[in-house]
C-alpha angles and dihedrals in degrees: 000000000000116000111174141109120296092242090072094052094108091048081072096044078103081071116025109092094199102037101142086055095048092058084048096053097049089048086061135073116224132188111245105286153095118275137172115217111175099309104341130099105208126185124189117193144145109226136156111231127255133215108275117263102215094245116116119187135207136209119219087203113003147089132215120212111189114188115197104209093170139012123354143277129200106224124204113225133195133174113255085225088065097058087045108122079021110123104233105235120229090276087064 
């Protein structure tokens, strides 16, 4: 997961496979939704935050890229070397 300003989005660019889209996306308005534009899965929705459920998940060959337009949300963080040995569960 990335979780920084805005203003250090190009400094992933390195990483991020669909970059270009990424910034296109972000240029664009879009209704609440999921779409798929080229590689990317993108989903656009208003929520309030829950407590945190104590579940963390991991992805084998993805990034999240979560962009904050309005309000605030608290995220739970944990290192990917402490689930190694760990069976994923069906959530992933």
């Amino acid at each position: 997961m990335i979780h920084d300003s805005l203003a250090n989005l190009t400094q992933y660019a390195p990483i991020l496979e669909s970059f270009d889209r990424i910034q296109e996306v972000l240029a664009s308005s879009h209704e609440e939704g999921s779409y798929q534009i080229g590689t990317l899965s993108v989903t656009v929705e208003s929520y309030v935050p829950t407590a945190f459920s104590g579940i963390f998940r991991a992805h084998d060959s993805a990034a999240t890229l979560v962009v904050m337009l309005q309000g605030e949300e608290l995220f739970g963080l944990t290192y990917s070397e402490r689930c190694k040995g760990v069976a994923k569960d069906d959530a992933g």
